[in-house]
Structure formats: C-alpha cells, structure tokens
Amino acid sequence: MDEKQKKEYQQYVSRVTPTHNLLLQMGKAFVTGGAICVIGQGILNACAALGLDREASGSWSAVLLILFSVILTGFNLYPSIVKWGGAGALVPITGFANSVAAPAIEFKKEGQVFGVGCKIFTIAGPVILFGIVTSWALGVIYWLGKTAGIF
C-alpha cells in the first residue's frame, strides 16, 4: 500500500468506528440501574404496607422484577433498555432473567427439548458455572484462613 491508500484507509476507519462517551455511558447505566432499584424498592414498600415481613417482601420484589424482565424480553423491549442503559440493565437480577428468557424465546421453534431445554442457559450457563467455581474457591480460601487463624 502506498501512503495515499494508507491515509484513505485510516480516514475510513475513523469514520466508521463508533465513538463512545464514557461519562455518558456511565450516567445512562446509573439511571437505568437506579430506576430498576426504585421499582424494586417500590415493590418492597408496597409489600410492607400490605403487612408482609421483610423477608417475604424481598422475595416478592425479586420475583416481580424477574417477571417484569421476562415480560419485557418477550415483547422484545428489554434489549432496547439494555442498549440504552448498558450495565445498569444487565447487572441486576433483571438482566440475568433476560439472559435466560431470551434464548428460550429464540429457540422455542426448535421444540421444548432440543430448543428451549438445550439452549435456555447458553448465556446464563457460564455465569452460573463461574459463580459456583468462584464461590467454592473463595470458600476454600476462607476455610484455610480460618484453620490457620488468619480470619
């Protein structure tokens, strides 16, 4: 390539490469995650007003947030929320519910066993696996520290 082609290529790359504003992305994630938390807190408060104890209110809050996320995923609205809010929508329990529901919906046409059954944990499976392995490893480290008198 001569210098002119290299320069044209560099101009093309800078034109098509998306630019990201980190502060804006962090702000959107904060707003999205905060909105999910406000909804969860609203559910907790409503349950408490109905006379449920703290543990039951927390359970209802988690169940309803998961239900809302699955419904939004079913209507193909949650991906838009994720696109706008990034990690603010992916990190809470609603993001995990979306990661389980989306493949189930996508592969439903392949049948209950080979579609939904085989594909439902394609996204969430690694998260579950590494969560279990990490918690096991940290448990061993804690146990060794307890045994050695460090903790």
Coordinates of C-alpha atoms in Angstrom, one line a residue:
M1 CA 0.0 0.0 0.0
D2 CA 1.3 3.4 -0.8
E3 CA 0.9 6.4 1.6
K4 CA -2.2 7.7 -0.1
Q5 CA -4.1 4.4 0.3
K6 CA -3.0 4.1 4.0
K7 CA -4.2 7.7 4.7
E8 CA -7.6 7.0 3.0
Y9 CA -7.9 3.7 4.9
Q10 CA -7.2 5.5 8.2
Q11 CA -9.8 8.1 7.4
Y12 CA -12.3 5.4 6.5
V13 CA -11.6 3.5 9.8
S14 CA -12.1 6.7 11.9
R15 CA -15.3 7.5 10.0
V16 CA -16.9 4.0 10.6
T17 CA -15.5 3.3 14.1
P18 CA -18.2 4.2 16.7
T19 CA -17.1 6.7 19.3
H20 CA -18.1 6.3 22.9
N21 CA -18.6 8.8 25.6
L22 CA -17.6 7.0 28.8
L23 CA -19.2 9.6 31.2
L24 CA -22.5 9.4 29.2
Q25 CA -22.5 5.6 29.2
M26 CA -21.9 5.6 33.0
G27 CA -24.6 8.1 33.5
K28 CA -27.1 6.0 31.5
A29 CA -26.1 2.9 33.4
F30 CA -26.6 4.7 36.7
V31 CA -30.0 6.0 35.7
T32 CA -31.1 2.6 34.4
G33 CA -29.9 0.6 37.4
G34 CA -31.3 3.3 39.7
A35 CA -34.7 3.0 38.0
I36 CA -34.7 -0.8 38.5
C37 CA -33.7 -0.3 42.1
V38 CA -36.5 2.3 42.6
I39 CA -39.0 -0.1 41.2
G40 CA -37.7 -2.9 43.5
Q41 CA -37.9 -0.5 46.5
G42 CA -41.5 0.4 45.5
I43 CA -42.4 -3.3 45.5
L44 CA -40.7 -3.7 48.9
N45 CA -42.7 -0.7 50.3
A46 CA -46.0 -1.9 48.8
C47 CA -45.4 -5.4 50.3
A48 CA -44.6 -3.9 53.7
A49 CA -47.8 -1.8 53.5
L50 CA -49.7 -5.0 52.9
G51 CA -48.3 -6.4 56.2
L52 CA -45.6 -8.7 54.8
D53 CA -42.4 -9.1 56.7
R54 CA -39.0 -8.0 55.3
E55 CA -38.0 -11.5 54.0
A56 CA -41.3 -12.1 52.2
S57 CA -41.3 -8.6 50.8
G58 CA -37.8 -9.2 49.4
S59 CA -38.9 -12.4 47.8
W60 CA -41.9 -10.8 46.2
S61 CA -39.7 -7.9 44.9
A62 CA -37.2 -10.4 43.3
V63 CA -40.0 -12.5 41.8
L64 CA -41.8 -9.4 40.3
L65 CA -38.6 -7.9 39.0
I66 CA -37.8 -11.2 37.2
L67 CA -41.4 -11.4 35.9
F68 CA -41.3 -7.8 34.5
S69 CA -37.9 -8.5 32.9
V70 CA -39.2 -11.7 31.2
I71 CA -42.3 -10.0 30.0
L72 CA -40.3 -7.1 28.6
T73 CA -37.9 -9.7 26.9
G74 CA -40.9 -11.5 25.5
F75 CA -42.2 -8.3 23.9
N76 CA -38.6 -7.5 22.7
L77 CA -38.4 -4.4 24.8
Y78 CA -35.6 -5.3 27.2
P79 CA -32.9 -5.4 24.5
S80 CA -33.7 -1.7 23.9
I81 CA -33.4 -0.9 27.6
V82 CA -30.0 -2.8 27.6
K83 CA -28.8 -0.9 24.5
W84 CA -29.6 2.4 26.2
G85 CA -28.6 1.6 29.8
G86 CA -25.8 -0.9 29.3
A87 CA -24.6 -2.5 32.6
G88 CA -27.3 -0.7 34.5
A89 CA -29.8 -3.1 32.9
L90 CA -27.5 -6.2 32.6
V91 CA -26.1 -6.4 36.1
P92 CA -29.3 -6.5 38.3
I93 CA -31.4 -9.6 38.6
T94 CA -33.5 -8.4 35.7
G95 CA -30.5 -8.8 33.3
F96 CA -30.0 -12.3 34.5
A97 CA -33.7 -13.1 33.9
N98 CA -33.3 -11.6 30.4
S99 CA -30.3 -13.8 29.7
V100 CA -32.3 -16.9 30.5
A101 CA -35.6 -15.8 28.8
A102 CA -34.1 -14.6 25.5
P103 CA -32.6 -17.9 24.3
A104 CA -35.7 -19.7 25.5
I105 CA -37.9 -17.5 23.3
E106 CA -35.4 -17.5 20.4
F107 CA -35.1 -21.3 20.2
K108 CA -38.8 -22.2 21.1
K109 CA -39.5 -23.1 17.5
E110 CA -37.0 -25.9 17.7
G111 CA -39.1 -27.7 20.3
Q112 CA -39.2 -28.0 24.1
V113 CA -36.3 -30.4 24.5
F114 CA -33.9 -29.5 21.7
G115 CA -34.8 -25.9 21.6
V116 CA -35.7 -24.5 25.0
G117 CA -34.2 -27.3 27.1
C118 CA -30.8 -27.3 25.3
K119 CA -30.5 -23.6 24.7
I120 CA -32.0 -21.9 27.7
F121 CA -28.7 -21.5 29.6
T122 CA -26.4 -20.6 26.6
I123 CA -25.9 -17.1 28.0
A124 CA -26.6 -17.6 31.7
G125 CA -24.8 -21.0 32.0
P126 CA -21.2 -19.6 32.1
V127 CA -22.3 -17.0 34.6
I128 CA -23.7 -19.8 36.9
L129 CA -20.6 -22.0 36.3
F130 CA -18.1 -19.4 37.1
G131 CA -20.1 -18.1 40.0
I132 CA -20.2 -21.5 41.6
V133 CA -16.5 -22.1 40.9
T134 CA -15.5 -18.7 42.3
S135 CA -17.6 -19.2 45.5
W136 CA -16.1 -22.6 46.0
A137 CA -12.6 -21.3 45.6
L138 CA -13.3 -18.4 48.0
G139 CA -14.8 -20.8 50.5
V140 CA -11.7 -22.9 50.4
I141 CA -9.5 -19.8 50.9
Y142 CA -11.7 -18.8 53.8
W143 CA -11.7 -22.2 55.4
L144 CA -7.9 -22.4 55.1
G145 CA -7.6 -18.9 56.6
K146 CA -9.9 -19.9 59.4
T147 CA -7.9 -23.0 60.1
A148 CA -4.7 -21.1 60.1
G149 CA -6.1 -18.5 62.4
I150 CA -5.9 -15.6 59.8
F151 CA -9.6 -14.8 59.8

